[in-house]
Coordinates of C-alpha atoms and ligand atoms in Angstrom, one line a residue:
M5 CA -24.3 26.4 33.8
R6 CA -22.6 26.9 30.5
T7 CA -18.9 26.1 30.7
V8 CA -15.9 26.2 28.5
R9 CA -13.1 23.6 28.7
I10 CA -9.7 25.1 28.3
L11 CA -6.6 22.9 27.8
C12 CA -3.2 24.6 28.4
L13 CA -0.1 22.8 27.3
G14 CA 3.5 23.5 28.5
D15 CA 6.6 24.3 26.5
I16 CA 6.6 22.2 23.3
V17 CA 10.2 21.1 22.9
G18 CA 11.7 20.4 19.4
R19 CA 10.4 17.8 17.0
P20 CA 9.6 15.2 19.7
G21 CA 7.3 17.7 21.4
R22 CA 5.7 18.7 18.1
Q23 CA 5.1 15.1 17.2
V24 CA 3.5 14.1 20.5
V25 CA 1.1 17.1 20.1
H26 CA 0.4 16.0 16.6
Q27 CA -0.3 12.4 17.7
K28 CA -2.2 13.1 20.9
L29 CA -3.9 16.5 20.8
P30 CA -6.8 15.7 18.4
G31 CA -7.9 12.7 20.4
L32 CA -7.7 14.6 23.7
V33 CA -9.8 17.4 22.3
R34 CA -12.4 15.0 21.1
E35 CA -12.5 12.8 24.1
R36 CA -12.5 15.6 26.7
G37 CA -14.7 18.0 24.9
V38 CA -12.0 20.7 24.8
D39 CA -13.2 24.1 23.6
L40 CA -9.9 26.0 23.5
V41 CA -6.2 24.9 23.3
V42 CA -3.5 27.3 24.5
A43 CA 0.1 26.1 24.1
N44 CA 3.5 27.6 25.0
A45 CA 5.7 27.0 22.0
E46 CA 8.9 28.9 22.8
N47 CA 11.0 25.8 22.4
I48 CA 9.6 24.2 19.3
A49 CA 12.2 25.2 16.8
G50 CA 15.1 22.8 17.6
G51 CA 14.6 23.6 21.3
S52 CA 14.6 27.4 21.1
G53 CA 12.3 29.8 19.3
I54 CA 9.5 29.2 16.8
T55 CA 9.1 29.7 13.0
T56 CA 6.0 30.5 11.0
N57 CA 6.0 27.1 9.5
L58 CA 5.9 25.4 12.9
F59 CA 3.3 27.9 14.1
N60 CA 1.1 26.9 11.2
K61 CA 1.6 23.2 12.0
L62 CA 0.5 23.7 15.6
R63 CA -2.6 25.5 14.4
A64 CA -3.4 22.6 12.1
Y65 CA -3.0 20.1 15.0
G66 CA -5.6 22.0 16.9
V67 CA -3.7 24.6 19.0
D68 CA -5.9 27.8 19.1
V69 CA -3.4 30.2 20.7
V70 CA 0.4 30.1 21.0
T71 CA 2.1 31.7 24.0
L72 CA 5.8 32.4 24.2
G73 CA 8.6 33.0 26.7
D74 CA 12.1 34.2 27.0
H75 CA 13.1 32.5 23.7
L76 CA 10.4 34.3 21.7
Y77 CA 12.7 36.2 19.2
R78 CA 15.3 33.4 18.8
R79 CA 14.0 32.8 15.2
A80 CA 13.3 36.2 13.5
D81 CA 11.2 34.3 10.9
I82 CA 8.2 34.4 13.3
I83 CA 8.2 38.2 13.8
P84 CA 5.8 39.1 10.8
T85 CA 3.4 36.4 12.0
M86 CA 3.6 37.7 15.6
Q87 CA 2.5 41.1 14.1
N88 CA -0.2 39.8 11.9
S89 CA -1.8 36.8 13.6
E90 CA -4.2 37.1 16.5
R91 CA -3.3 33.5 17.4
I92 CA 0.1 34.2 19.0
V93 CA 1.0 36.5 21.8
R94 CA 4.3 37.8 23.2
P95 CA 4.9 38.4 26.9
A96 CA 2.9 41.4 27.9
N97 CA 5.6 42.8 30.1
L98 CA 8.1 43.6 27.3
A99 CA 8.7 47.0 25.9
R100 CA 5.7 48.7 24.3
A101 CA 7.6 48.7 20.9
A102 CA 8.5 44.9 21.0
A103 CA 7.0 43.1 18.1
G104 CA 3.9 41.0 18.7
R105 CA 0.7 41.6 20.6
P106 CA 0.5 41.6 24.5
F107 CA -2.8 39.8 24.6
T108 CA -5.5 38.5 22.3
V109 CA -9.2 37.7 22.4
V110 CA -10.4 34.7 20.5
T111 CA -13.9 33.1 20.3
T112 CA -14.5 29.4 20.9
N113 CA -16.6 27.3 18.5
S114 CA -19.3 27.5 21.1
G115 CA -19.2 31.3 20.8
V116 CA -17.4 32.2 24.1
P117 CA -14.8 35.0 23.9
V118 CA -11.6 34.1 25.8
A119 CA -8.6 36.4 26.4
V120 CA -5.1 35.0 26.4
F121 CA -1.9 36.6 27.5
C122 CA 1.5 35.6 28.9
L123 CA 4.1 37.1 31.2
L124 CA 7.8 36.7 31.9
G125 CA 9.0 36.3 35.4
R126 CA 11.9 38.4 36.6
I127 CA 13.5 36.2 39.3
Y128 CA 16.4 34.1 37.9
M129 CA 15.4 35.1 34.4
N130 CA 18.0 36.4 31.9
T131 CA 15.6 38.5 29.8
P132 CA 15.1 41.9 31.2
S133 CA 11.3 42.7 31.5
D134 CA 8.9 45.1 33.1
D135 CA 6.9 44.4 36.3
P136 CA 4.7 41.4 35.4
F137 CA 2.1 42.2 38.1
A138 CA 1.6 45.7 36.7
A139 CA 1.5 44.4 33.1
A140 CA -1.2 41.8 34.1
G141 CA -3.2 44.6 35.6
W142 CA -2.8 46.7 32.4
V143 CA -3.9 43.7 30.2
L144 CA -7.0 43.2 32.3
E145 CA -7.9 46.9 32.1
Q146 CA -7.9 46.6 28.3
M147 CA -10.4 43.7 28.3
P148 CA -13.8 44.6 26.9
D149 CA -16.6 44.0 29.5
H150 CA -18.2 41.1 27.6
V151 CA -14.9 39.0 27.9
R152 CA -15.3 37.0 31.1
C153 CA -12.9 34.2 30.5
C154 CA -9.2 34.9 30.6
V155 CA -6.1 32.7 30.5
C156 CA -2.6 33.7 31.6
D157 CA 0.6 31.8 31.0
M158 CA 3.1 32.8 33.7
H159 CA 6.5 32.0 32.2
A160 CA 8.9 32.1 35.1
E161 CA 11.6 30.2 36.9
A162 CA 10.8 30.9 40.6
S163 CA 7.8 29.1 42.0
S164 CA 7.4 32.0 44.5
E165 CA 6.8 34.5 41.7
K166 CA 4.4 32.1 40.0
V167 CA 2.4 31.4 43.2
A168 CA 2.3 35.1 43.9
M169 CA 1.0 35.8 40.4
G170 CA -1.7 33.2 40.9
H171 CA -3.0 35.0 44.0
W172 CA -2.6 38.5 42.2
L173 CA -4.9 37.3 39.5
D174 CA -7.2 35.2 41.6
G175 CA -10.8 36.1 40.7
R176 CA -9.6 38.1 37.7
C177 CA -8.3 35.3 35.4
S178 CA -10.0 32.0 34.8
V179 CA -6.7 30.1 34.5
V180 CA -3.1 30.9 35.5
F181 CA -0.7 28.2 34.3
G182 CA 3.1 28.2 34.9
T183 CA 5.6 27.3 32.2
H184 CA 9.4 27.6 31.6
T185 CA 10.8 25.0 34.1
H186 CA 9.7 22.1 31.9
V187 CA 9.0 20.1 35.1
P188 CA 5.3 19.5 36.2
T189 CA 4.3 20.5 39.6
A190 CA 1.6 18.8 41.8
D191 CA -0.3 21.9 42.9
A192 CA -3.1 22.2 40.4
R193 CA -6.1 23.6 42.2
V194 CA -8.9 26.2 42.0
L195 CA -7.9 29.2 44.2
A196 CA -10.4 30.9 46.6
G197 CA -11.5 33.5 44.1
G198 CA -12.1 31.0 41.3
T199 CA -8.8 30.9 39.4
A200 CA -7.5 27.6 38.2
Y201 CA -3.8 27.6 39.0
I202 CA -0.7 25.4 38.6
S203 CA 2.9 26.4 39.2
D204 CA 4.2 24.5 36.1
V205 CA 2.4 22.3 33.7
G206 CA 5.7 20.6 32.5
M207 CA 6.8 20.4 28.9
C208 CA 5.5 18.6 25.9
G209 CA 8.7 16.8 25.0
P210 CA 11.2 14.1 25.9
Y211 CA 11.4 13.5 29.7
D212 CA 14.4 11.1 29.6
S213 CA 16.6 14.3 29.4
V214 CA 17.5 17.4 31.3
L215 CA 14.6 19.7 30.6
G216 CA 14.3 18.3 27.1
R217 CA 18.0 18.3 26.2
R218 CA 20.4 15.3 25.9
K219 CA 21.3 14.3 29.4
D220 CA 24.8 13.2 28.5
R221 CA 25.6 16.6 27.0
V222 CA 24.2 18.5 29.9
L223 CA 26.1 16.3 32.4
K224 CA 29.3 16.7 30.5
H225 CA 28.9 20.5 30.7
M226 CA 27.9 20.5 34.3
T227 CA 30.7 18.3 35.4
T228 CA 33.5 20.1 33.5
N229 CA 32.1 23.6 32.7
M230 CA 33.2 22.9 29.1
P231 CA 30.9 23.7 26.2
F232 CA 28.8 20.9 24.6
P233 CA 25.9 21.3 22.2
F234 CA 22.6 20.6 24.0
E235 CA 20.7 18.8 21.3
V236 CA 17.0 18.0 21.9
A237 CA 16.6 14.5 23.5
T238 CA 14.3 11.8 22.1
G239 CA 13.2 9.4 24.8
D240 CA 10.1 9.2 27.0
V241 CA 8.1 11.8 25.1
R242 CA 5.0 13.1 26.9
L243 CA 2.3 15.7 26.4
C244 CA 1.7 17.7 29.6
G245 CA -0.8 20.4 30.5
V246 CA -3.9 21.2 32.5
L247 CA -7.6 21.0 31.6
A248 CA -9.8 23.6 33.3
E249 CA -13.5 23.9 33.2
V250 CA -14.7 27.5 33.4
D251 CA -18.1 29.0 33.9
A252 CA -18.6 31.0 30.7
E253 CA -20.8 33.6 32.3
T254 CA -18.6 34.5 35.3
G255 CA -15.2 33.4 34.1
R256 CA -14.6 31.4 37.3
A257 CA -13.0 28.0 37.1
V258 CA -15.1 25.1 38.2
S259 CA -12.3 22.5 38.2
V260 CA -8.8 21.9 37.0
E261 CA -6.9 18.7 36.5
R262 CA -3.4 17.8 35.3
I263 CA -3.1 16.1 31.9
E264 CA -0.2 13.8 31.1
V265 CA -0.4 11.7 28.0
L266 CA 2.4 9.3 27.1
G267 CA 3.8 9.5 23.6
G268 CA 4.3 6.4 21.4
N269 CA 7.8 5.9 22.7
A270 CA 7.2 6.6 26.4
D271 CA 8.8 3.3 27.4
Q272 CA 11.9 4.0 25.3
A273 CA 15.0 5.0 27.0
Y274 CA 17.2 7.8 25.8
D275 CA 18.4 7.0 22.3
A276 CA 21.8 8.4 21.7
D277 CA 22.0 7.2 18.1
D278 CA 18.8 8.9 17.1
A279 CA 20.0 12.1 18.7
R280 CA 23.4 11.9 16.9
N281 CA 21.5 11.4 13.6
G282 CA 19.6 14.6 14.2
V283 CA 16.2 13.1 15.0
G284 CA 16.0 15.3 18.0
G285 CA 16.5 18.6 16.1
D286 CA 13.9 20.5 14.1
Ligands
LIG26 FE1 10.8 26.6 27.8
LIG27 FE1 11.6 29.7 28.9

């Protein structure tokens, strides 16, 4: 059986997230024989949005396709790249006229075509979007027959909506991986129809934080309701994702496993001085 190994990374948060991808991804790709890397990078620019410069850096580190989420247009700088590059996709359930492509098909070095798309959930999400289930069906209808492998990033808050999407796409997508909550879940498995599924892969970023932001600032806000800037945190940086092995002929997943790689400062507690000096921003 000819297989492709697809690595899917969760939201890359700020400079710490970018650095851990830079440090750890090339070795991971080499050691695990990864054929394709998909990464959600909606938080890479200082915690919100992405720029063309940062997109190019991720490509140089070995990311093949970038997916996005609710923060996709936070930096307008990325919009021409979203229109021109086949290596970045916007959520497929936005308005037809929204900049960027709703899906892409790229070919691995081993010659296997793989489709990639992402979706926005609608439960507890602030960005208005169309029905993600219908949008996923539409994307799959557009796929040429020879494309058997397909990856979907389900960017959503509610685990119910993500699990439902996993079942909706079971047997039609090779991998459905959840993003947006920045917290990894323990439910990675291959569903009955052959879809590798996880509710959330977690973020690539600083875990000694609240979802990647300085915990002291978030706590001040949550305990007073007063505004405080939520700078990107710096401590306990990790790279998180899933690695799925997929039958290249049928597109069915053979296995899936969670990946969690500790960054160079994984044992370092939250460093307020670094954050104050802007190390956390990007
Ligand atoms: Fe995110
Ligand atoms: Fe998000």
